[in-house]
PDB file of C-alpha atoms in Angstrom:
ATOM      1  CA  UNK A   1     120.101  58.881 135.013  1.00  0.00           C
ATOM      2  CA  UNK A   2     118.614  58.705 138.509  1.00  0.00           C
ATOM      3  CA  UNK A   3     119.448  57.284 141.881  1.00  0.00           C
ATOM      4  CA  UNK A   4     117.095  54.460 142.871  1.00  0.00           C
ATOM      5  CA  UNK A   5     116.839  52.934 146.356  1.00  0.00           C
ATOM      6  CA  UNK A   6     120.018  54.694 147.406  1.00  0.00           C
ATOM      7  CA  UNK A   7     122.106  53.038 144.716  1.00  0.00           C
ATOM      8  CA  UNK A   8     123.450  54.639 141.581  1.00  0.00           C
ATOM      9  CA  UNK A   9     121.704  53.674 138.370  1.00  0.00           C
ATOM     10  CA  UNK A  10     123.267  51.729 135.525  1.00  0.00           C
ATOM     11  CA  UNK A  11     125.534  54.299 133.893  1.00  0.00           C
ATOM     12  CA  UNK A  12     127.071  57.717 134.444  1.00  0.00           C
ATOM     13  CA  UNK A  13     128.719  59.436 131.480  1.00  0.00           C
ATOM     14  CA  UNK A  14     128.828  56.140 129.648  1.00  0.00           C
ATOM     15  CA  UNK A  15     130.600  54.384 132.516  1.00  0.00           C
ATOM     16  CA  UNK A  16     129.057  51.318 134.115  1.00  0.00           C
ATOM     17  CA  UNK A  17     128.387  51.374 137.850  1.00  0.00           C
ATOM     18  CA  UNK A  18     129.124  48.201 139.776  1.00  0.00           C
ATOM     19  CA  UNK A  19     127.703  47.496 143.217  1.00  0.00           C
ATOM     20  CA  UNK A  20     130.044  45.352 145.322  1.00  0.00           C
ATOM     21  CA  UNK A  21     128.608  45.131 148.796  1.00  0.00           C
ATOM     22  CA  UNK A  22     130.632  45.381 151.992  1.00  0.00           C
ATOM     23  CA  UNK A  23     129.400  44.393 155.422  1.00  0.00           C
ATOM     24  CA  UNK A  24     131.472  47.216 156.911  1.00  0.00           C
ATOM     25  CA  UNK A  25     128.459  49.461 157.396  1.00  0.00           C
ATOM     26  CA  UNK A  26     125.746  50.301 159.895  1.00  0.00           C
ATOM     27  CA  UNK A  27     122.185  51.612 160.025  1.00  0.00           C
ATOM     28  CA  UNK A  28     120.204  54.306 158.255  1.00  0.00           C
ATOM     29  CA  UNK A  29     121.541  57.850 157.882  1.00  0.00           C
ATOM     30  CA  UNK A  30     120.250  61.069 156.322  1.00  0.00           C
ATOM     31  CA  UNK A  31     123.157  62.384 154.182  1.00  0.00           C
ATOM     32  CA  UNK A  32     123.998  66.077 154.648  1.00  0.00           C
ATOM     33  CA  UNK A  33     127.591  66.264 153.413  1.00  0.00           C
ATOM     34  CA  UNK A  34     129.833  64.625 150.829  1.00  0.00           C
ATOM     35  CA  UNK A  35     133.392  63.874 151.932  1.00  0.00           C
ATOM     36  CA  UNK A  36     136.114  63.469 149.282  1.00  0.00           C
ATOM     37  CA  UNK A  37     139.019  61.090 149.965  1.00  0.00           C
ATOM     38  CA  UNK A  38     141.902  59.518 148.104  1.00  0.00           C
ATOM     39  CA  UNK A  39     142.584  55.806 148.540  1.00  0.00           C
ATOM     40  CA  UNK A  40     146.365  56.076 149.182  1.00  0.00           C
ATOM     41  CA  UNK A  41     146.562  52.493 147.923  1.00  0.00           C
ATOM     42  CA  UNK A  42     148.194  50.415 145.187  1.00  0.00           C
ATOM     43  CA  UNK A  43     145.062  50.302 143.051  1.00  0.00           C
ATOM     44  CA  UNK A  44     141.286  50.179 143.101  1.00  0.00           C
ATOM     45  CA  UNK A  45     141.134  46.384 143.530  1.00  0.00           C
ATOM     46  CA  UNK A  46     143.218  46.647 146.693  1.00  0.00           C
ATOM     47  CA  UNK A  47     140.858  49.297 148.017  1.00  0.00           C
ATOM     48  CA  UNK A  48     137.762  47.202 147.259  1.00  0.00           C
ATOM     49  CA  UNK A  49     139.296  44.169 148.956  1.00  0.00           C
ATOM     50  CA  UNK A  50     140.299  46.264 151.960  1.00  0.00           C
ATOM     51  CA  UNK A  51     136.811  47.693 152.372  1.00  0.00           C
ATOM     52  CA  UNK A  52     135.370  44.161 152.250  1.00  0.00           C
ATOM     53  CA  UNK A  53     137.692  42.935 155.003  1.00  0.00           C
ATOM     54  CA  UNK A  54     135.943  42.999 158.413  1.00  0.00           C
ATOM     55  CA  UNK A  55     139.322  43.527 160.063  1.00  0.00           C
ATOM     56  CA  UNK A  56     139.715  46.838 158.207  1.00  0.00           C
ATOM     57  CA  UNK A  57     136.765  48.443 160.004  1.00  0.00           C
ATOM     58  CA  UNK A  58     136.669  50.867 157.066  1.00  0.00           C
ATOM     59  CA  UNK A  59     134.500  51.448 154.005  1.00  0.00           C
ATOM     60  CA  UNK A  60     133.224  54.107 151.639  1.00  0.00           C
ATOM     61  CA  UNK A  61     130.038  54.550 149.674  1.00  0.00           C
ATOM     62  CA  UNK A  62     131.772  54.908 146.298  1.00  0.00           C
ATOM     63  CA  UNK A  63     135.211  54.355 144.756  1.00  0.00           C
ATOM     64  CA  UNK A  64     136.103  55.997 141.427  1.00  0.00           C
ATOM     65  CA  UNK A  65     139.142  54.658 139.593  1.00  0.00           C
ATOM     66  CA  UNK A  66     141.483  56.647 137.371  1.00  0.00           C
ATOM     67  CA  UNK A  67     139.554  55.685 134.229  1.00  0.00           C
ATOM     68  CA  UNK A  68     136.279  56.944 135.717  1.00  0.00           C
ATOM     69  CA  UNK A  69     134.836  53.532 136.555  1.00  0.00           C
ATOM     70  CA  UNK A  70     132.550  53.572 139.577  1.00  0.00           C
ATOM     71  CA  UNK A  71     132.182  50.958 142.279  1.00  0.00           C
ATOM     72  CA  UNK A  72     129.524  51.508 144.936  1.00  0.00           C
ATOM     73  CA  UNK A  73     129.978  49.533 148.160  1.00  0.00           C
ATOM     74  CA  UNK A  74     127.453  51.041 150.580  1.00  0.00           C
ATOM     75  CA  UNK A  75     123.933  52.342 149.968  1.00  0.00           C
ATOM     76  CA  UNK A  76     123.801  56.117 150.336  1.00  0.00           C
ATOM     77  CA  UNK A  77     121.273  55.936 153.160  1.00  0.00           C
ATOM     78  CA  UNK A  78     123.494  53.590 155.179  1.00  0.00           C
ATOM     79  CA  UNK A  79     126.404  54.522 157.431  1.00  0.00           C
ATOM     80  CA  UNK A  80     129.850  53.791 155.969  1.00  0.00           C
ATOM     81  CA  UNK A  81     133.086  53.944 157.946  1.00  0.00           C
ATOM     82  CA  UNK A  82     135.068  56.554 156.035  1.00  0.00           C
ATOM     83  CA  UNK A  83     135.358  59.643 158.246  1.00  0.00           C
ATOM     84  CA  UNK A  84     136.626  58.269 161.552  1.00  0.00           C
ATOM     85  CA  UNK A  85     137.146  60.756 164.354  1.00  0.00           C
ATOM     86  CA  UNK A  86     135.978  63.939 162.668  1.00  0.00           C
ATOM     87  CA  UNK A  87     134.798  67.462 163.372  1.00  0.00           C
ATOM     88  CA  UNK A  88     133.981  70.530 161.282  1.00  0.00           C
ATOM     89  CA  UNK A  89     132.395  73.759 162.473  1.00  0.00           C
ATOM     90  CA  UNK A  90     130.054  72.658 165.271  1.00  0.00           C
ATOM     91  CA  UNK A  91     129.482  69.107 163.930  1.00  0.00           C
ATOM     92  CA  UNK A  92     131.309  65.915 164.823  1.00  0.00           C
ATOM     93  CA  UNK A  93     131.078  62.233 163.921  1.00  0.00           C
ATOM     94  CA  UNK A  94     130.656  62.660 160.157  1.00  0.00           C
ATOM     95  CA  UNK A  95     130.061  58.967 159.500  1.00  0.00           C
ATOM     96  CA  UNK A  96     126.583  59.594 160.887  1.00  0.00           C
ATOM     97  CA  UNK A  97     125.496  62.074 158.212  1.00  0.00           C
ATOM     98  CA  UNK A  98     127.857  62.042 155.231  1.00  0.00           C
ATOM     99  CA  UNK A  99     128.605  60.153 152.022  1.00  0.00           C
ATOM    100  CA  UNK A 100     132.212  59.111 151.451  1.00  0.00           C
ATOM    101  CA  UNK A 101     133.681  59.150 147.931  1.00  0.00           C
ATOM    102  CA  UNK A 102     137.124  57.603 147.443  1.00  0.00           C
ATOM    103  CA  UNK A 103     139.214  58.500 144.397  1.00  0.00           C
ATOM    104  CA  UNK A 104     141.893  56.020 143.345  1.00  0.00           C
ATOM    105  CA  UNK A 105     145.141  57.873 143.986  1.00  0.00           C
ATOM    106  CA  UNK A 106     148.349  56.945 145.846  1.00  0.00           C
ATOM    107  CA  UNK A 107     148.342  60.335 147.579  1.00  0.00           C
ATOM    108  CA  UNK A 108     151.414  62.059 148.936  1.00  0.00           C
ATOM    109  CA  UNK A 109     154.702  61.095 147.300  1.00  0.00           C
ATOM    110  CA  UNK A 110     158.255  61.149 148.572  1.00  0.00           C
ATOM    111  CA  UNK A 111     161.004  62.615 146.396  1.00  0.00           C
ATOM    112  CA  UNK A 112     164.295  60.701 146.423  1.00  0.00           C
ATOM    113  CA  UNK A 113     166.886  62.469 144.287  1.00  0.00           C
ATOM    114  CA  UNK A 114     164.869  63.010 141.089  1.00  0.00           C
ATOM    115  CA  UNK A 115     162.414  60.137 141.560  1.00  0.00           C
ATOM    116  CA  UNK A 116     159.008  59.932 143.255  1.00  0.00           C
ATOM    117  CA  UNK A 117     157.655  57.112 145.424  1.00  0.00           C
ATOM    118  CA  UNK A 118     154.407  56.309 147.226  1.00  0.00           C
ATOM    119  CA  UNK A 119     154.441  55.059 150.803  1.00  0.00           C
ATOM    120  CA  UNK A 120     154.211  51.472 149.445  1.00  0.00           C
ATOM    121  CA  UNK A 121     157.473  52.081 147.503  1.00  0.00           C
ATOM    122  CA  UNK A 122     156.032  52.152 143.994  1.00  0.00           C
ATOM    123  CA  UNK A 123     157.736  54.704 141.741  1.00  0.00           C
ATOM    124  CA  UNK A 124     155.715  57.212 139.690  1.00  0.00           C
ATOM    125  CA  UNK A 125     156.826  59.291 136.714  1.00  0.00           C
ATOM    126  CA  UNK A 126     157.285  63.049 136.933  1.00  0.00           C
ATOM    127  CA  UNK A 127     154.362  63.723 134.601  1.00  0.00           C
ATOM    128  CA  UNK A 128     151.815  62.669 137.262  1.00  0.00           C
ATOM    129  CA  UNK A 129     153.432  64.631 140.104  1.00  0.00           C
ATOM    130  CA  UNK A 130     151.991  67.885 141.462  1.00  0.00           C
ATOM    131  CA  UNK A 131     154.259  70.045 143.659  1.00  0.00           C
ATOM    132  CA  UNK A 132     152.065  72.041 146.048  1.00  0.00           C
ATOM    133  CA  UNK A 133     151.551  73.145 149.632  1.00  0.00           C
ATOM    134  CA  UNK A 134     148.842  71.401 151.574  1.00  0.00           C
ATOM    135  CA  UNK A 135     146.610  73.967 153.281  1.00  0.00           C
ATOM    136  CA  UNK A 136     147.652  72.623 156.687  1.00  0.00           C
ATOM    137  CA  UNK A 137     151.382  72.624 155.911  1.00  0.00           C
ATOM    138  CA  UNK A 138     153.981  75.337 155.482  1.00  0.00           C
ATOM    139  CA  UNK A 139     156.243  73.658 152.935  1.00  0.00           C
ATOM    140  CA  UNK A 140     155.819  72.351 149.396  1.00  0.00           C
ATOM    141  CA  UNK A 141     155.397  68.596 149.020  1.00  0.00           C
ATOM    142  CA  UNK A 142     154.591  66.172 146.199  1.00  0.00           C
ATOM    143  CA  UNK A 143     151.231  64.642 145.293  1.00  0.00           C
ATOM    144  CA  UNK A 144     149.931  62.278 142.641  1.00  0.00           C
ATOM    145  CA  UNK A 145     147.548  63.995 140.212  1.00  0.00           C
ATOM    146  CA  UNK A 146     143.935  63.012 139.547  1.00  0.00           C
ATOM    147  CA  UNK A 147     142.774  62.321 135.984  1.00  0.00           C
ATOM    148  CA  UNK A 148     140.389  64.587 134.121  1.00  0.00           C
ATOM    149  CA  UNK A 149     138.008  61.658 133.591  1.00  0.00           C
ATOM    150  CA  UNK A 150     138.074  60.789 137.284  1.00  0.00           C
ATOM    151  CA  UNK A 151     137.283  64.340 138.349  1.00  0.00           C
ATOM    152  CA  UNK A 152     134.509  64.621 135.771  1.00  0.00           C
ATOM    153  CA  UNK A 153     132.794  61.443 136.953  1.00  0.00           C
ATOM    154  CA  UNK A 154     133.209  62.487 140.592  1.00  0.00           C
ATOM    155  CA  UNK A 155     131.493  65.764 139.738  1.00  0.00           C
ATOM    156  CA  UNK A 156     128.569  63.953 138.107  1.00  0.00           C
ATOM    157  CA  UNK A 157     128.158  61.621 141.092  1.00  0.00           C
ATOM    158  CA  UNK A 158     128.180  64.586 143.502  1.00  0.00           C
ATOM    159  CA  UNK A 159     125.684  66.457 141.328  1.00  0.00           C
ATOM    160  CA  UNK A 160     123.296  63.494 141.378  1.00  0.00           C
ATOM    161  CA  UNK A 161     123.638  63.177 145.134  1.00  0.00           C
ATOM    162  CA  UNK A 162     122.903  66.884 145.574  1.00  0.00           C
ATOM    163  CA  UNK A 163     119.772  66.499 143.444  1.00  0.00           C
ATOM    164  CA  UNK A 164     118.617  63.548 145.568  1.00  0.00           C
ATOM    165  CA  UNK A 165     119.569  64.559 149.102  1.00  0.00           C
ATOM    166  CA  UNK A 166     119.720  67.837 151.035  1.00  0.00           C
ATOM    167  CA  UNK A 167     123.485  68.124 150.710  1.00  0.00           C
ATOM    168  CA  UNK A 168     124.814  71.150 152.596  1.00  0.00           C
ATOM    169  CA  UNK A 169     128.442  71.015 151.571  1.00  0.00           C
ATOM    170  CA  UNK A 170     131.363  69.226 149.929  1.00  0.00           C
ATOM    171  CA  UNK A 171     134.369  68.720 152.195  1.00  0.00           C
ATOM    172  CA  UNK A 172     137.691  66.941 152.136  1.00  0.00           C
ATOM    173  CA  UNK A 173     138.791  64.401 154.703  1.00  0.00           C
ATOM    174  CA  UNK A 174     141.465  66.955 155.551  1.00  0.00           C
ATOM    175  CA  UNK A 175     138.706  69.454 156.451  1.00  0.00           C
ATOM    176  CA  UNK A 176     136.984  67.213 158.971  1.00  0.00           C
ATOM    177  CA  UNK A 177     140.154  65.569 160.340  1.00  0.00           C
ATOM    178  CA  UNK A 178     142.861  68.235 159.863  1.00  0.00           C
ATOM    179  CA  UNK A 179     146.467  67.238 160.665  1.00  0.00           C
ATOM    180  CA  UNK A 180     145.324  63.619 161.085  1.00  0.00           C
ATOM    181  CA  UNK A 181     144.366  63.173 157.413  1.00  0.00           C
ATOM    182  CA  UNK A 182     145.714  64.914 154.290  1.00  0.00           C
ATOM    183  CA  UNK A 183     143.308  63.675 151.613  1.00  0.00           C
ATOM    184  CA  UNK A 184     142.260  64.613 149.025  1.00  0.00           C
ATOM    185  CA  UNK A 185     145.154  67.102 149.230  1.00  0.00           C
ATOM    186  CA  UNK A 186     146.160  70.041 147.034  1.00  0.00           C
ATOM    187  CA  UNK A 187     146.110  68.070 143.762  1.00  0.00           C
ATOM    188  CA  UNK A 188     142.314  67.911 144.077  1.00  0.00           C
ATOM    189  CA  UNK A 189     140.795  71.222 142.825  1.00  0.00           C
ATOM    190  CA  UNK A 190     138.420  71.626 145.764  1.00  0.00           C
ATOM    191  CA  UNK A 191     137.663  75.333 145.296  1.00  0.00           C
ATOM    192  CA  UNK A 192     136.683  75.077 141.628  1.00  0.00           C
ATOM    193  CA  UNK A 193     134.963  71.725 142.161  1.00  0.00           C
ATOM    194  CA  UNK A 194     132.798  73.122 144.955  1.00  0.00           C
ATOM    195  CA  UNK A 195     132.176  76.336 143.031  1.00  0.00           C
ATOM    196  CA  UNK A 196     130.788  74.447 140.033  1.00  0.00           C
ATOM    197  CA  UNK A 197     128.592  72.211 142.174  1.00  0.00           C
ATOM    198  CA  UNK A 198     127.017  75.160 143.948  1.00  0.00           C
ATOM    199  CA  UNK A 199     126.440  77.035 140.705  1.00  0.00           C
ATOM    200  CA  UNK A 200     129.066  79.777 140.818  1.00  0.00           C
ATOM    201  CA  UNK A 201     129.746  81.468 137.485  1.00  0.00           C
ATOM    202  CA  UNK A 202     133.480  80.824 137.467  1.00  0.00           C
ATOM    203  CA  UNK A 203     135.934  78.287 138.828  1.00  0.00           C
ATOM    204  CA  UNK A 204     138.023  80.583 141.006  1.00  0.00           C
ATOM    205  CA  UNK A 205     137.744  80.882 144.763  1.00  0.00           C
ATOM    206  CA  UNK A 206     136.284  84.210 145.927  1.00  0.00           C
ATOM    207  CA  UNK A 207     138.462  85.736 148.639  1.00  0.00           C
ATOM    208  CA  UNK A 208     137.237  88.567 150.903  1.00  0.00           C
ATOM    209  CA  UNK A 209     138.823  90.733 153.601  1.00  0.00           C
ATOM    210  CA  UNK A 210     137.158  91.740 156.850  1.00  0.00           C
ATOM    211  CA  UNK A 211     136.504  95.504 156.913  1.00  0.00           C
ATOM    212  CA  UNK A 212     136.921  96.190 160.648  1.00  0.00           C
ATOM    213  CA  UNK A 213     138.213  94.749 163.924  1.00  0.00           C
ATOM    214  CA  UNK A 214     136.285  92.502 166.326  1.00  0.00           C
ATOM    215  CA  UNK A 215     133.875  91.129 163.722  1.00  0.00           C
ATOM    216  CA  UNK A 216     132.000  88.006 164.783  1.00  0.00           C
ATOM    217  CA  UNK A 217     131.934  84.869 162.690  1.00  0.00           C
ATOM    218  CA  UNK A 218     128.777  82.993 163.734  1.00  0.00           C
ATOM    219  CA  UNK A 219     127.274  79.506 163.768  1.00  0.00           C
ATOM    220  CA  UNK A 220     124.402  80.501 161.509  1.00  0.00           C
ATOM    221  CA  UNK A 221     123.296  83.181 158.985  1.00  0.00           C
ATOM    222  CA  UNK A 222     122.083  85.844 161.405  1.00  0.00           C
ATOM    223  CA  UNK A 223     123.014  87.970 164.411  1.00  0.00           C
ATOM    224  CA  UNK A 224     120.906  85.726 166.645  1.00  0.00           C
ATOM    225  CA  UNK A 225     123.377  82.868 166.220  1.00  0.00           C
ATOM    226  CA  UNK A 226     126.218  82.420 168.698  1.00  0.00           C
ATOM    227  CA  UNK A 227     129.655  83.737 167.704  1.00  0.00           C
ATOM    228  CA  UNK A 228     132.443  81.248 167.048  1.00  0.00           C
ATOM    229  CA  UNK A 229     135.376  83.670 167.040  1.00  0.00           C
ATOM    230  CA  UNK A 230     136.116  87.339 166.348  1.00  0.00           C
ATOM    231  CA  UNK A 231     138.099  88.393 163.288  1.00  0.00           C
ATOM    232  CA  UNK A 232     140.268  91.471 162.920  1.00  0.00           C
ATOM    233  CA  UNK A 233     140.476  93.897 160.016  1.00  0.00           C
ATOM    234  CA  UNK A 234     142.049  92.528 156.801  1.00  0.00           C
ATOM    235  CA  UNK A 235     141.621  88.892 157.838  1.00  0.00           C
ATOM    236  CA  UNK A 236     141.063  86.936 154.613  1.00  0.00           C
ATOM    237  CA  UNK A 237     138.215  84.459 154.219  1.00  0.00           C
ATOM    238  CA  UNK A 238     137.199  82.185 151.362  1.00  0.00           C
ATOM    239  CA  UNK A 239     133.574  82.341 150.241  1.00  0.00           C
ATOM    240  CA  UNK A 240     131.682  79.024 150.180  1.00  0.00           C
ATOM    241  CA  UNK A 241     128.003  80.003 149.901  1.00  0.00           C
ATOM    242  CA  UNK A 242     125.559  82.749 150.908  1.00  0.00           C
ATOM    243  CA  UNK A 243     122.120  83.043 152.513  1.00  0.00           C
ATOM    244  CA  UNK A 244     120.041  86.149 153.207  1.00  0.00           C
ATOM    245  CA  UNK A 245     123.024  88.468 152.897  1.00  0.00           C
ATOM    246  CA  UNK A 246     125.253  86.315 155.113  1.00  0.00           C
ATOM    247  CA  UNK A 247     128.334  84.533 153.752  1.00  0.00           C
ATOM    248  CA  UNK A 248     129.457  81.091 154.838  1.00  0.00           C
ATOM    249  CA  UNK A 249     133.259  81.269 154.773  1.00  0.00           C
ATOM    250  CA  UNK A 250     136.500  79.467 155.584  1.00  0.00           C
ATOM    251  CA  UNK A 251     138.978  81.620 157.535  1.00  0.00           C
ATOM    252  CA  UNK A 252     142.330  81.653 155.739  1.00  0.00           C
ATOM    253  CA  UNK A 253     144.644  81.590 158.727  1.00  0.00           C
ATOM    254  CA  UNK A 254     147.561  79.323 159.584  1.00  0.00           C
ATOM    255  CA  UNK A 255     145.808  77.008 162.037  1.00  0.00           C
ATOM    256  CA  UNK A 256     147.881  75.671 164.966  1.00  0.00           C
ATOM    257  CA  UNK A 257     148.094  71.894 164.975  1.00  0.00           C
ATOM    258  CA  UNK A 258     146.016  71.573 168.129  1.00  0.00           C
ATOM    259  CA  UNK A 259     143.133  73.639 166.736  1.00  0.00           C
ATOM    260  CA  UNK A 260     140.404  73.097 164.182  1.00  0.00           C
ATOM    261  CA  UNK A 261     140.075  75.220 161.016  1.00  0.00           C
ATOM    262  CA  UNK A 262     137.394  77.900 161.348  1.00  0.00           C
ATOM    263  CA  UNK A 263     134.255  77.931 159.192  1.00  0.00           C
ATOM    264  CA  UNK A 264     131.189  80.062 159.874  1.00  0.00           C
ATOM    265  CA  UNK A 265     128.798  82.816 158.852  1.00  0.00           C
ATOM    266  CA  UNK A 266     129.593  86.522 158.572  1.00  0.00           C
ATOM    267  CA  UNK A 267     127.468  89.462 157.410  1.00  0.00           C
ATOM    268  CA  UNK A 268     128.370  90.128 153.768  1.00  0.00           C
ATOM    269  CA  UNK A 269     128.316  93.910 154.406  1.00  0.00           C
ATOM    270  CA  UNK A 270     131.352  93.479 156.653  1.00  0.00           C
ATOM    271  CA  UNK A 271     133.491  92.033 153.848  1.00  0.00           C
ATOM    272  CA  UNK A 272     135.215  93.482 150.816  1.00  0.00           C
ATOM    273  CA  UNK A 273     136.323  91.351 147.876  1.00  0.00           C
ATOM    274  CA  UNK A 274     140.043  90.990 147.304  1.00  0.00           C
TER     275      UNK A 274
END
């Protein structure tokens, strides 16, 4: 199974791959990131139709339905309109250098008495509901689960993309547009998903504490890179990847709504594992 001419090949894990083109796209890009979304829609056909509508001004490279079927709508070396206004670390405008993967999922649900509804008023049974806190929220809310098949196919697609392009990271829409977007949300196992893709030995997130006060988190893996912010002793960070003894981390702090979440590099000697 290979990627040819920036389109997926015929099958992945026994599932056929359809290419349904949308004109909601622009010129050539060099993909550096993969952004995971959920469709927050009534079904995959609605999402495909929406992405084909010029009035939508939206699209994604790939949609994966709940049975693992794949529909590609934009070539991976072309710009899709999935990220919108976006920023992460020192980068902005993620449509210009990322691949968008949409997973069929109605998203956040509303609980009314003992019943659960999507924003489009469809009711869902309790057995597909996940009660969890979103990382940018302080209270528990309700989310529609993803299927095991869907997550497995998404993993295979991401793995193929990483083998084909110089992919630097896997992010959620809620990472690059925090407080504006909440997908893929806490029902998507981002920590274990990312850990497997980058070859970690287990599925758990590695959490570290800063050993001292006034420790710089930097824009790159080295003291020559500019600091982003200083961290105090016992601040917790989540490990993402490492390079030359430096750890690329996500700072686990409650982020005010008018600020961006903090990602950056910190000397691994200045951290202790929790």
